[in-house]
Short mmCIF file of C-alpha atoms in Angstrom, two decimals:
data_model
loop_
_atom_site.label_atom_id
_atom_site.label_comp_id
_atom_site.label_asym_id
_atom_site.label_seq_id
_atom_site.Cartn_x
_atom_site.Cartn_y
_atom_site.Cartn_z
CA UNK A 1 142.28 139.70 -11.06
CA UNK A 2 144.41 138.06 -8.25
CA UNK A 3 143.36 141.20 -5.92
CA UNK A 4 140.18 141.00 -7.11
CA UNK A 5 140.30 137.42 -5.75
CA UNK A 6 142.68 138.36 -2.74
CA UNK A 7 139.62 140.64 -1.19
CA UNK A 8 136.94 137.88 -1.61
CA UNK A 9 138.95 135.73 0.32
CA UNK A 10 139.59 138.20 2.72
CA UNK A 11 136.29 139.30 3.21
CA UNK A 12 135.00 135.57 3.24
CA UNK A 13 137.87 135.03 6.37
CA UNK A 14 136.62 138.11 7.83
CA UNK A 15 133.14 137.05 7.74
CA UNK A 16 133.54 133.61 9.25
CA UNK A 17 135.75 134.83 11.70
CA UNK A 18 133.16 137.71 12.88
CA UNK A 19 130.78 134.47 12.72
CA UNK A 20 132.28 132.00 14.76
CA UNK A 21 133.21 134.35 17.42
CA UNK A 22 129.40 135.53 17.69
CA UNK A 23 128.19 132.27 17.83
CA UNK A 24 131.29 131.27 20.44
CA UNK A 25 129.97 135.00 21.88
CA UNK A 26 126.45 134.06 22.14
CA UNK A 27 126.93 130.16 23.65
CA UNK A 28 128.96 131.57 26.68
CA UNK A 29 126.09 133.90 27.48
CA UNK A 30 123.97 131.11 27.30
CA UNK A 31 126.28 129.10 29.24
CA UNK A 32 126.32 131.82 31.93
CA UNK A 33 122.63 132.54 32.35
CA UNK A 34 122.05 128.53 32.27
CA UNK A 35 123.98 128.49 35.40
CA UNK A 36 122.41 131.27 37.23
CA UNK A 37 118.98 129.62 36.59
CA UNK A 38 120.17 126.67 37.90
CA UNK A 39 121.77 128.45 40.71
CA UNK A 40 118.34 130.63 41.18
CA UNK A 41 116.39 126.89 40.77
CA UNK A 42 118.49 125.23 44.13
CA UNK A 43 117.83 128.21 46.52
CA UNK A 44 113.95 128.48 45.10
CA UNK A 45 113.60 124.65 45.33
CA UNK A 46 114.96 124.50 49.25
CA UNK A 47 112.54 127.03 50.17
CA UNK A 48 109.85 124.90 48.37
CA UNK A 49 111.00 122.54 50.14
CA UNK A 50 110.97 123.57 53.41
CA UNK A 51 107.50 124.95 52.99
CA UNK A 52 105.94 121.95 52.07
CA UNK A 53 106.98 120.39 55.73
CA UNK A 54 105.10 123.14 57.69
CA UNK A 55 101.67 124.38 58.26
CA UNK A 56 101.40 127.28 56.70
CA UNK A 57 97.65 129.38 57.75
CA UNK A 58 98.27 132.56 56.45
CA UNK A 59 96.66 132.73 52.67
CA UNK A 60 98.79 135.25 51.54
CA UNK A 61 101.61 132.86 52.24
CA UNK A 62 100.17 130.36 50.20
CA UNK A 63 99.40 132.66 47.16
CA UNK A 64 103.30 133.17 47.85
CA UNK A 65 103.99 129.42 47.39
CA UNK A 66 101.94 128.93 45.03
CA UNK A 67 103.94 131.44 43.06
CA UNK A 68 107.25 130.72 44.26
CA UNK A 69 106.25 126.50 42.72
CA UNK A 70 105.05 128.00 39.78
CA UNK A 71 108.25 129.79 38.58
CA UNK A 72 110.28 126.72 40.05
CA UNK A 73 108.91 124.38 37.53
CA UNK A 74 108.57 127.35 34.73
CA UNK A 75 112.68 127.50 35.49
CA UNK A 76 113.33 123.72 35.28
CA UNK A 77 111.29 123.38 31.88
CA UNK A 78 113.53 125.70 30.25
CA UNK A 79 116.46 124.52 31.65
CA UNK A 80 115.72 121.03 29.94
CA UNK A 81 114.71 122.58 26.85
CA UNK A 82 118.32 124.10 26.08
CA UNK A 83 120.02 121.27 28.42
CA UNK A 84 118.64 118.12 26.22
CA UNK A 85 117.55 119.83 22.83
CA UNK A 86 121.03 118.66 21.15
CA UNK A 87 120.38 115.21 22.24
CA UNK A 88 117.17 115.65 20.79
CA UNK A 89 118.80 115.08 17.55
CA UNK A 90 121.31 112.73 18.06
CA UNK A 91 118.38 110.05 18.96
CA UNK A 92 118.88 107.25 16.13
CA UNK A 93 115.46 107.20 14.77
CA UNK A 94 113.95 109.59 12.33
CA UNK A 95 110.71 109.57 13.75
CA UNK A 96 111.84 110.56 17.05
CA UNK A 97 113.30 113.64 15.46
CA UNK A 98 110.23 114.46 13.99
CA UNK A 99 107.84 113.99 16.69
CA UNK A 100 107.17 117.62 17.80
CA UNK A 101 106.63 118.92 14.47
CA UNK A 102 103.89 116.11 13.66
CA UNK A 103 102.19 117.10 17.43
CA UNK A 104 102.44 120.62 16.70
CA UNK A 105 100.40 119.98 13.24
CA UNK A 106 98.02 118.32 15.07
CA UNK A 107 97.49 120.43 18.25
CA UNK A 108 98.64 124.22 18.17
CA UNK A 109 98.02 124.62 21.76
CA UNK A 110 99.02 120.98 22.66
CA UNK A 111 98.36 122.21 26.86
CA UNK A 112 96.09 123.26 28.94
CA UNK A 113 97.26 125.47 31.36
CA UNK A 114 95.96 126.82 34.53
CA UNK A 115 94.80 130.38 35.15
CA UNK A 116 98.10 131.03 36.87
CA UNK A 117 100.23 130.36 34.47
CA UNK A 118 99.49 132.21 31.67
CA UNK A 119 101.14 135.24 32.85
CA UNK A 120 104.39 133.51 32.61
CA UNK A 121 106.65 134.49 29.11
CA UNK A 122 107.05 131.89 26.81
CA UNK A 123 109.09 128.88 27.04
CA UNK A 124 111.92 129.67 24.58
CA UNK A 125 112.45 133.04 26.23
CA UNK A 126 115.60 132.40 28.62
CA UNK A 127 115.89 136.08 29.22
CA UNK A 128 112.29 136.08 30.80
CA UNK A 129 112.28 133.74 32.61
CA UNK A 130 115.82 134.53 34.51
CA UNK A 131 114.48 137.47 35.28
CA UNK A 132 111.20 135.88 36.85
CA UNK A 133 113.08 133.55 38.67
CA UNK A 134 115.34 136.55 40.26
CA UNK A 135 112.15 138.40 40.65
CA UNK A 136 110.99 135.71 42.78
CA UNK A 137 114.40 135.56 44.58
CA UNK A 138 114.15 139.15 45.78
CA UNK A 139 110.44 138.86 47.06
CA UNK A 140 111.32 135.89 49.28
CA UNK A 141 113.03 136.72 52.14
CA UNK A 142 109.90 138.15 54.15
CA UNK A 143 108.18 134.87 53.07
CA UNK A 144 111.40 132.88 54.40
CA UNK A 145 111.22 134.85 58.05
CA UNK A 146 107.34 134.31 58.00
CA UNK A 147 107.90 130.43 57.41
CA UNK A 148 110.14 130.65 59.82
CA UNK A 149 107.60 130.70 62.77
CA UNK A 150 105.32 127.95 61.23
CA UNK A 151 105.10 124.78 62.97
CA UNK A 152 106.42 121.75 61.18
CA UNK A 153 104.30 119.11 60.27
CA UNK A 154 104.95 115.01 59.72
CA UNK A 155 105.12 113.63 56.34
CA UNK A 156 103.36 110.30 55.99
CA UNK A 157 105.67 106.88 56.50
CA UNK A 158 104.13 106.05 53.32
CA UNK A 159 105.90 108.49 50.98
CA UNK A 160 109.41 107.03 51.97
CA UNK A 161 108.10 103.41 50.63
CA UNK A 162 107.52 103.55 46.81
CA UNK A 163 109.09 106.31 44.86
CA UNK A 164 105.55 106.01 42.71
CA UNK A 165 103.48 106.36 45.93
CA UNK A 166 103.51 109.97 47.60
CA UNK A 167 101.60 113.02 46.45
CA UNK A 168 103.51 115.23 44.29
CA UNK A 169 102.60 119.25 44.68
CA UNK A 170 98.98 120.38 45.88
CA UNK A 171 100.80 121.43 49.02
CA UNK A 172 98.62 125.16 48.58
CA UNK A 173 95.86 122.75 48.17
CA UNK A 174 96.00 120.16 50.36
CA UNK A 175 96.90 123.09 53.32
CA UNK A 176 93.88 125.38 52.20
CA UNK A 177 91.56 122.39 52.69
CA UNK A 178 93.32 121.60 56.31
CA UNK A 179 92.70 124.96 57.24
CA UNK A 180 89.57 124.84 56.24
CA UNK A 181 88.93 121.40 58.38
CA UNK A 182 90.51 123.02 61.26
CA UNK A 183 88.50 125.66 62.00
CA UNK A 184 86.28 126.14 65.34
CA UNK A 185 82.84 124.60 65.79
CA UNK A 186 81.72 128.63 66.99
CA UNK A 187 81.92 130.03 63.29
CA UNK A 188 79.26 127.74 61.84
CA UNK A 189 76.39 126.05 63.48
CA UNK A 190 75.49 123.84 60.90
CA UNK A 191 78.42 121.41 59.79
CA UNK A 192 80.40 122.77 57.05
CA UNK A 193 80.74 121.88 53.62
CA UNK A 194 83.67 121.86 51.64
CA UNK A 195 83.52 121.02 47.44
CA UNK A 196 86.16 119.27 45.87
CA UNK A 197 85.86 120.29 42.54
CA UNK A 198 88.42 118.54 39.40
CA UNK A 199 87.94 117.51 36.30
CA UNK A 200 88.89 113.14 35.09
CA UNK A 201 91.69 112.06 37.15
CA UNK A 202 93.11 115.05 38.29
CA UNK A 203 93.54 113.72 42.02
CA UNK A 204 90.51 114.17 44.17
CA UNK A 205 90.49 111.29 46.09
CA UNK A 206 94.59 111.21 46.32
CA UNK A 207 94.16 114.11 48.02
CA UNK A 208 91.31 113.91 50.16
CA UNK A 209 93.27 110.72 51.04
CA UNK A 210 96.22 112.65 52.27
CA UNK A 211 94.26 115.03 54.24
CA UNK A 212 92.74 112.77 56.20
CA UNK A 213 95.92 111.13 56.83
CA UNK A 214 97.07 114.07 58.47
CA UNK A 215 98.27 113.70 62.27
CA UNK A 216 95.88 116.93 63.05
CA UNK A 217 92.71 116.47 60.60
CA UNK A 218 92.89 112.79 62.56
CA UNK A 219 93.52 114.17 65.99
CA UNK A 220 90.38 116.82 65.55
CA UNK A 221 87.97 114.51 64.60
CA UNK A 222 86.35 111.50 66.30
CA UNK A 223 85.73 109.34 62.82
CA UNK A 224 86.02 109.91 59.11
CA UNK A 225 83.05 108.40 57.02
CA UNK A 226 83.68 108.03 53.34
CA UNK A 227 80.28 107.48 51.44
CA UNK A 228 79.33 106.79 47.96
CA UNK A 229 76.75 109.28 46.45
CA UNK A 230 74.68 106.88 45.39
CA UNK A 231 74.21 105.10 48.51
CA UNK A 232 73.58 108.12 51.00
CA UNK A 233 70.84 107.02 51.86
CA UNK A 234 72.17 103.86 53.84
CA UNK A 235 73.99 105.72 56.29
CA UNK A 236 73.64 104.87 59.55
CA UNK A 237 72.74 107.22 61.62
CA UNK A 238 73.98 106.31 65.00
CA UNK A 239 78.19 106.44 63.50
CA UNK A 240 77.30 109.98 63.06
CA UNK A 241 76.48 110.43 67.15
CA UNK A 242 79.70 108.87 68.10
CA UNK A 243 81.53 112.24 67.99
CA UNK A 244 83.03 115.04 66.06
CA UNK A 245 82.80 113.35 62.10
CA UNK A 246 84.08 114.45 58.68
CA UNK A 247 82.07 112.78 56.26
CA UNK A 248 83.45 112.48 52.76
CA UNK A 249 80.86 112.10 50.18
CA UNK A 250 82.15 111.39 46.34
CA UNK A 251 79.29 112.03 43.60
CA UNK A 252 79.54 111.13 39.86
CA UNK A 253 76.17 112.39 38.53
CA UNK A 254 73.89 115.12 39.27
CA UNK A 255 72.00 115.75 42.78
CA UNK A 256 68.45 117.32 43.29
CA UNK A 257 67.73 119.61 45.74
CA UNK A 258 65.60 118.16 47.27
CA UNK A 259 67.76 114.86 48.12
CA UNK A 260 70.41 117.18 49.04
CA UNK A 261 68.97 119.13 51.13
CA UNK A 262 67.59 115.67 53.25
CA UNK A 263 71.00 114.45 53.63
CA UNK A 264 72.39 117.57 54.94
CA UNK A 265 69.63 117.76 57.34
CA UNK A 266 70.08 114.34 58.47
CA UNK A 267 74.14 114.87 59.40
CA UNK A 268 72.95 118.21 60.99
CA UNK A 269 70.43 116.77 63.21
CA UNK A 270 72.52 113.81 64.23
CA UNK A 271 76.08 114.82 64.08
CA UNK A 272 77.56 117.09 66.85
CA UNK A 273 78.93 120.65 66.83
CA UNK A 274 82.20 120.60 64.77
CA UNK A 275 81.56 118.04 62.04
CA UNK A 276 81.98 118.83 58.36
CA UNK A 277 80.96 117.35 54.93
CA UNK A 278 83.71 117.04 51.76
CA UNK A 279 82.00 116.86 48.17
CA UNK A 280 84.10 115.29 45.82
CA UNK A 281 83.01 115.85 42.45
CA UNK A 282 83.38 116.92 39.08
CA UNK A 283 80.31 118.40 38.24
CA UNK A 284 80.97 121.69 38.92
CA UNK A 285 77.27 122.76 39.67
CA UNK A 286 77.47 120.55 42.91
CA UNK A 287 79.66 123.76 44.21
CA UNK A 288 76.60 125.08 45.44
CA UNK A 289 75.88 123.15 48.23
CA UNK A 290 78.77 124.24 49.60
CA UNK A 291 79.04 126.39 52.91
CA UNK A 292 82.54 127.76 52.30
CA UNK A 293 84.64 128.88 49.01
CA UNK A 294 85.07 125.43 46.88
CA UNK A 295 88.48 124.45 46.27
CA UNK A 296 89.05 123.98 42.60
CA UNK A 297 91.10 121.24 41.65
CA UNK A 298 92.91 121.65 38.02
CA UNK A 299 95.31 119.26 36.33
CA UNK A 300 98.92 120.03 36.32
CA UNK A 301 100.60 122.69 34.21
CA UNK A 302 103.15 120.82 31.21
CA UNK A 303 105.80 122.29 33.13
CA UNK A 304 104.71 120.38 36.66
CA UNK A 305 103.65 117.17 35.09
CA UNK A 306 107.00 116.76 33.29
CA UNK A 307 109.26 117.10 36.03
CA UNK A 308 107.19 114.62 38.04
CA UNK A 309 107.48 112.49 34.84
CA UNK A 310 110.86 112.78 35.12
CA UNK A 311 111.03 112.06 38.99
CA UNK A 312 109.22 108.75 38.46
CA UNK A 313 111.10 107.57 35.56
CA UNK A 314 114.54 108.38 37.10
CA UNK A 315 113.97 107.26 40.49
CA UNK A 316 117.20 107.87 42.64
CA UNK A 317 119.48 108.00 39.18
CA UNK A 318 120.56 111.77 38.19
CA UNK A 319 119.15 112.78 35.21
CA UNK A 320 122.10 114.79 34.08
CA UNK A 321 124.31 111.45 33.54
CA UNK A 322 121.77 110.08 31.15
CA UNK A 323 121.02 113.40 28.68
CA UNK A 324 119.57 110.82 26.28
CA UNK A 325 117.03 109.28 28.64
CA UNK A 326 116.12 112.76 29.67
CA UNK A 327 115.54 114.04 26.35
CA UNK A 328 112.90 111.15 25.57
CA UNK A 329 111.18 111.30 28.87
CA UNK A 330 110.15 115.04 27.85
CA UNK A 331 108.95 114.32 24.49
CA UNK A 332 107.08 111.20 26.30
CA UNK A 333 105.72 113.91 29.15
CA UNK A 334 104.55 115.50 25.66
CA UNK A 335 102.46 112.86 24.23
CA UNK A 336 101.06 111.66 27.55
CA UNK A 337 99.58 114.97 28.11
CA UNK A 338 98.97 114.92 32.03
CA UNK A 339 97.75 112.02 32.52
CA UNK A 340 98.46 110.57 35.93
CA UNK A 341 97.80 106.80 35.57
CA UNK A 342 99.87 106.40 32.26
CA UNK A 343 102.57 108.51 33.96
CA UNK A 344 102.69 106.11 37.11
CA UNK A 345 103.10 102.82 34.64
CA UNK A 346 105.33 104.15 32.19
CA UNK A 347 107.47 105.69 34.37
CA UNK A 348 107.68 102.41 36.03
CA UNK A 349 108.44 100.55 33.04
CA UNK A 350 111.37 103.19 32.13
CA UNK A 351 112.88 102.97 35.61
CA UNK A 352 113.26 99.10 35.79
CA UNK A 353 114.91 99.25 32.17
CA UNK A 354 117.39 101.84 31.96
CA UNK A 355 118.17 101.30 27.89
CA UNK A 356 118.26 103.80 25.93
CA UNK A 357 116.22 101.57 22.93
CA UNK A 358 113.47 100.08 25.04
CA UNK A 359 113.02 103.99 26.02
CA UNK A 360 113.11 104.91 22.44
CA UNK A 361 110.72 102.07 21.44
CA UNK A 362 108.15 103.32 24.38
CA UNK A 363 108.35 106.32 22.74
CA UNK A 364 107.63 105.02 19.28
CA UNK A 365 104.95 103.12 20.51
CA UNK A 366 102.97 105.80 22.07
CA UNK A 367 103.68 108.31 19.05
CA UNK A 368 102.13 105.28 16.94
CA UNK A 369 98.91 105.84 19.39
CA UNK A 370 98.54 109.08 20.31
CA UNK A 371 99.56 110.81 16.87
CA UNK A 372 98.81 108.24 14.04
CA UNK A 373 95.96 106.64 15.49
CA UNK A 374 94.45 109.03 17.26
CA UNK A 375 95.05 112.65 16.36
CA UNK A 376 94.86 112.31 12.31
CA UNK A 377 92.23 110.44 12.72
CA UNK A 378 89.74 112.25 15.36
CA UNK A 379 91.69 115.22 15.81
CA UNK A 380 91.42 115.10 19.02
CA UNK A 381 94.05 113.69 21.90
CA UNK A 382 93.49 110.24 23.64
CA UNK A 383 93.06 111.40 26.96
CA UNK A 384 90.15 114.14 25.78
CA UNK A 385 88.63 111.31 24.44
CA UNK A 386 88.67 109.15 27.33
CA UNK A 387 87.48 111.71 29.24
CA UNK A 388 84.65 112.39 27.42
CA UNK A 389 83.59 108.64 27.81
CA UNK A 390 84.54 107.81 24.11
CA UNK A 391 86.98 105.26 23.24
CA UNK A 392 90.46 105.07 21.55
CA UNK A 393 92.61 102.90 19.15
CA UNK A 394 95.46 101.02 21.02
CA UNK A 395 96.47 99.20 17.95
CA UNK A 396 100.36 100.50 18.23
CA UNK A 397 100.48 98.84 21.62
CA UNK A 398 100.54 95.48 19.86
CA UNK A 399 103.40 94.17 17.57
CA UNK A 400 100.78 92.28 15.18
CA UNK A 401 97.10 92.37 14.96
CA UNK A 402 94.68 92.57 12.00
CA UNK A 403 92.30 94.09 13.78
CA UNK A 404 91.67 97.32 15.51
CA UNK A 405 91.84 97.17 19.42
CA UNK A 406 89.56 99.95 21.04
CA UNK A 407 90.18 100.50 24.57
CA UNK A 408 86.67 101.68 26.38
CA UNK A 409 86.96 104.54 29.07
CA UNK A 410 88.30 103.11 32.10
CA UNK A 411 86.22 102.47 35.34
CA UNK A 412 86.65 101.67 39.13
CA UNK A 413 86.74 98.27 40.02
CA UNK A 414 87.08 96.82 43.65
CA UNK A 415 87.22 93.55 44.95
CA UNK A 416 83.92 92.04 44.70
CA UNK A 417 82.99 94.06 41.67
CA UNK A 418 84.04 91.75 38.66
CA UNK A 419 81.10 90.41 36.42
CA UNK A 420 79.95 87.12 35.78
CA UNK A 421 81.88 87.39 31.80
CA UNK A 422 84.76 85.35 31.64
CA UNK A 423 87.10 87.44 30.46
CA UNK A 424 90.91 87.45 30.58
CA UNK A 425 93.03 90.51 32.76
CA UNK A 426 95.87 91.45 31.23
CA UNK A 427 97.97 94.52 32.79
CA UNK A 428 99.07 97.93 31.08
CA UNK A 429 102.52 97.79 31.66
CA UNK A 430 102.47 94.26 30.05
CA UNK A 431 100.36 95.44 26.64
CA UNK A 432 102.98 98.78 26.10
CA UNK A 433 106.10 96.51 27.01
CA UNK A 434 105.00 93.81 24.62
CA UNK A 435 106.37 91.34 27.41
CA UNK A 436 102.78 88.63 26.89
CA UNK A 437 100.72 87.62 24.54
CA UNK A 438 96.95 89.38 24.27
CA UNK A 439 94.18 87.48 24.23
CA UNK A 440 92.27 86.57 21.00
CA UNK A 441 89.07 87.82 22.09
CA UNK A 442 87.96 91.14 24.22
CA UNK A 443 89.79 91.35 27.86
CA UNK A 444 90.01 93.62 30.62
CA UNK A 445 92.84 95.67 31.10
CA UNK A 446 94.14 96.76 34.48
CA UNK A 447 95.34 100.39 33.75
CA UNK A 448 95.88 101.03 37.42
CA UNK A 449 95.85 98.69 40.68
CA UNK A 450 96.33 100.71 44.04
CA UNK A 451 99.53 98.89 46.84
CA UNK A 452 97.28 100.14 49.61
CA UNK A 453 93.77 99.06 51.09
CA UNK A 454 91.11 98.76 49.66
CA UNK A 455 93.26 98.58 46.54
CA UNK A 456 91.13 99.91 43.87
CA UNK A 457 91.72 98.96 40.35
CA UNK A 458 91.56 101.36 38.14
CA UNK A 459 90.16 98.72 34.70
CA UNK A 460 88.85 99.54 31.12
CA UNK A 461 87.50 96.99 28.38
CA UNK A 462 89.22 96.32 25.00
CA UNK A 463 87.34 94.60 22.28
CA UNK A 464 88.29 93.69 18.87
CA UNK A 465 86.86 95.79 15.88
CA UNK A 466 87.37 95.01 11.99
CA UNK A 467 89.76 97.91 10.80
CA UNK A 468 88.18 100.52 8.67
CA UNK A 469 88.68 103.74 7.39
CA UNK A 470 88.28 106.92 8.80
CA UNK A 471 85.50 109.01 9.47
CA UNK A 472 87.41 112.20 8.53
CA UNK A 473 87.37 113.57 5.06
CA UNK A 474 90.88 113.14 3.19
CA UNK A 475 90.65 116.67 2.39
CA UNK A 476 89.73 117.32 6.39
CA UNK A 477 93.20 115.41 7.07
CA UNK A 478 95.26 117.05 5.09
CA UNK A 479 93.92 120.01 6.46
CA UNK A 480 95.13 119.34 9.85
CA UNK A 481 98.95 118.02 8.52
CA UNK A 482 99.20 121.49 6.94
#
């Protein structure tokens, strides 16, 4: 009986020995290949760099970059993913722990991802994507002699005054549309035209912005016109004699062909040699009135919009000393889903208040909204809903109210543009932060509110509703928790 009992033990030892040292085995390998990514991540991220402060012509380059940025941010996601996952857990409140299971009932493909990235491996696969970032690494050094003799170009003063006010990415982008801009008078002898194509909020006008900022698109031509579509018809002709013009035109609905066609020919007829039209849309039919291949603009990838998340909401402090913060601001880049204004105001909010609980209670609050207010009740993600003009319950935003608050989709607003309706403005950042007290009846709320001339406010209604059940079936619920 005692050997009997003598051999269990042993084997038992034996066993969690063998264990320990596979697991001890298999963290060191982790450990290893963690800091060859990172390693991998610098050198990738200082070419990046350096490409982003020239201009780059060739498009074969830019396919390169566009690459190169793509497995950069591909690299950083999965570094975060086994760099703050422990923290993950350590995070005092249950419902923190829980939040990625409850999105992942709700959305099995909670992203949208560009064409491009599909063809990456999947995010828990450290293996892969080592070996795609040292794939990259070995098909770089032609593109680093090419870059080499590309002249360097001047970033705007602006992007050194705000940490929330530069352009992040659409350097293949923003270069492809400069190109574009740039080329002789001799290859087209009507004006050119050049769609801007993007879905809700993607960054259009920021960019558009940004090209014409640019010390060459401003040195080639004589004037830039911006022009709303609906007033086209008030242009005045004689600004369009006084040189070489790029006339921006933005249009939110639908144009004939006919109108079209009687705006073109008025910019043709009085505009000189050289000048070129930019449609900024995102009706994607509008692409054909365009003279040249449109440039598609699509939101960022998970892996892009997080690490600018991350940017914003750490400012000049290193991520790495606060693993806790970090791991919140990527399940926060979760919930927000891509959206650009939210990032810009939460991020702002996080980076004045470095404590770990008002981060956590952001977080709570907008897993309140997005997931229990939204999702199990529509099944469908805020933003989508926003963007398809329908509007949302912001209930979780608020500490205590009997009613329901529905925020409306949000509009532009300049100054000048307010209604007669004496209504009260309160500001995002104040409603998530719970720093004032609503209003008792419907208000405007100022989601967005640009530093710069003409300094368009980005507003949205909220009105009171009596709370009520939902519209989906229990059984249709349950359905989706399952």
């Amino acid at each position: 009986m005692e050997a009997a009992i003598s051999a269990v033990a042993t084997e038992i030892f034996s066993r969690m020995i063998s264990f320990l040292m596979k697991r001890y085995k298999d963290k060191t390998e982790t450990d290893q290949k963690l800091d060859r990514m990172q390693q991998l991540l610098l050198r990738i991220h200082a070419v990046v760099e350096e490409a982003e402060g020239r201009y780059i012509t060739n498009p074969i380059m830019l396919r390169q970059l566009k690459r190169l940025v793509e497995s950069m941010y591909q690299g950083y996601h999965i570094l975060d993913i086994f760099r703050y996952k422990p923290f993950l857990g350590s995070i005092a409140n249950e419902q923190v722990k829980s939040l990625t299971t409850q999105w992942a009932s709700f959305s099995p493909i909670p992203f949208k991802r560009s064409r491009t990235s599909r063809s990456f491996p999947e995010c828990n696969d450290l293996q892969s994507v080592l070996e795609n970032l040292e794939a990259a690494i070995a098909n770089m050094n032609e593109f680093v002699v090419l870059l080499g003799g590309c002249d360097r170009c001047r970033r705007p003063y602006d992007t050194y005054l705000y940490t929330d006010n530069f352009m992040f990415g659409r350097h293949v982008e923003k270069q492809r549309i400069i190109n574009i801009l740039l080329q002789g008078p001799e290859e087209h002898s009507a004006p050119m035209v050049l769609p801007i194509i993007g879905g809700f909020r993607v960054g259009k006008k920021t960019l558009v912005s940004h090209v014409c900022k640019n010390e060459r698109i401003i040195a080639h031509f004589s004037s830039i016109m911006f022009i709303n579509g609906d007033s086209i018809w008030r242009m005045d002709e004689e600004k369009l004699r006084n040189g070489r013009m790029l006339v921006v035109v933005e249009f939110v609905t639908e144009v004939d062909d006919d109108d079209w066609l009687k705006f073109y020919s008025t910019i043709r007829h009085a505009a000189i040699d050289g000048s070129k039209v930019i449609i900024i849309s995102r009706i994607e039919n509008l692409a054909r009135f365009g003279t040249v291949k449109t440039v598609f603009l699509n939101s960022f990838t998970h892996e892009e919009y997080k690490y600018l998340f991350k940017l914003l909401a750490f400012g000049s402090i290193d991520e790495k000393d606060n693993p806790h913060l970090a791991a919140v601001a990527s399940e926060l880049a979760v919930l927000l889903r891509g959206s650009l204004i939210t990032a810009n105001v939460i991020a702002d909010l996080l980076r004045r208040n470095q404590d770990l609980k008002f981060w956590i209670r952001m977080l709570q609050r907008f897993k309140g909204m997005v997931v229990d207010n939204n999702l199990s009740m529509y099944g469908e993600h805020p933003k989508d809903m926003l963007d398809s003009e329908r509007p949302i319950d912001i209930t979780p935003f608020t500490s205590s109210c009997p009613c329901t608050l529905r925020l409306m989709p949000p509009r532009v607003e300049r100054d000048g543009d307010r209604s007669d309706r004496k209504l009260d403005y309160v500001y995002f950042g104040d409603l998530i932060s719970g720093s004032i007290a609503i209003p008792k009846n419907q208000f405007v709320l100022v989601a967005w509110e640009s530093r710069l001339a003409p300094y368009t406010k980005i507003v949205a209604d909220v009105a009171y509703q009596e709370k009520q059940e939902s519209s989906i079936s229990p059984r249709k619920r349950r359905s989706m928790e399952t």
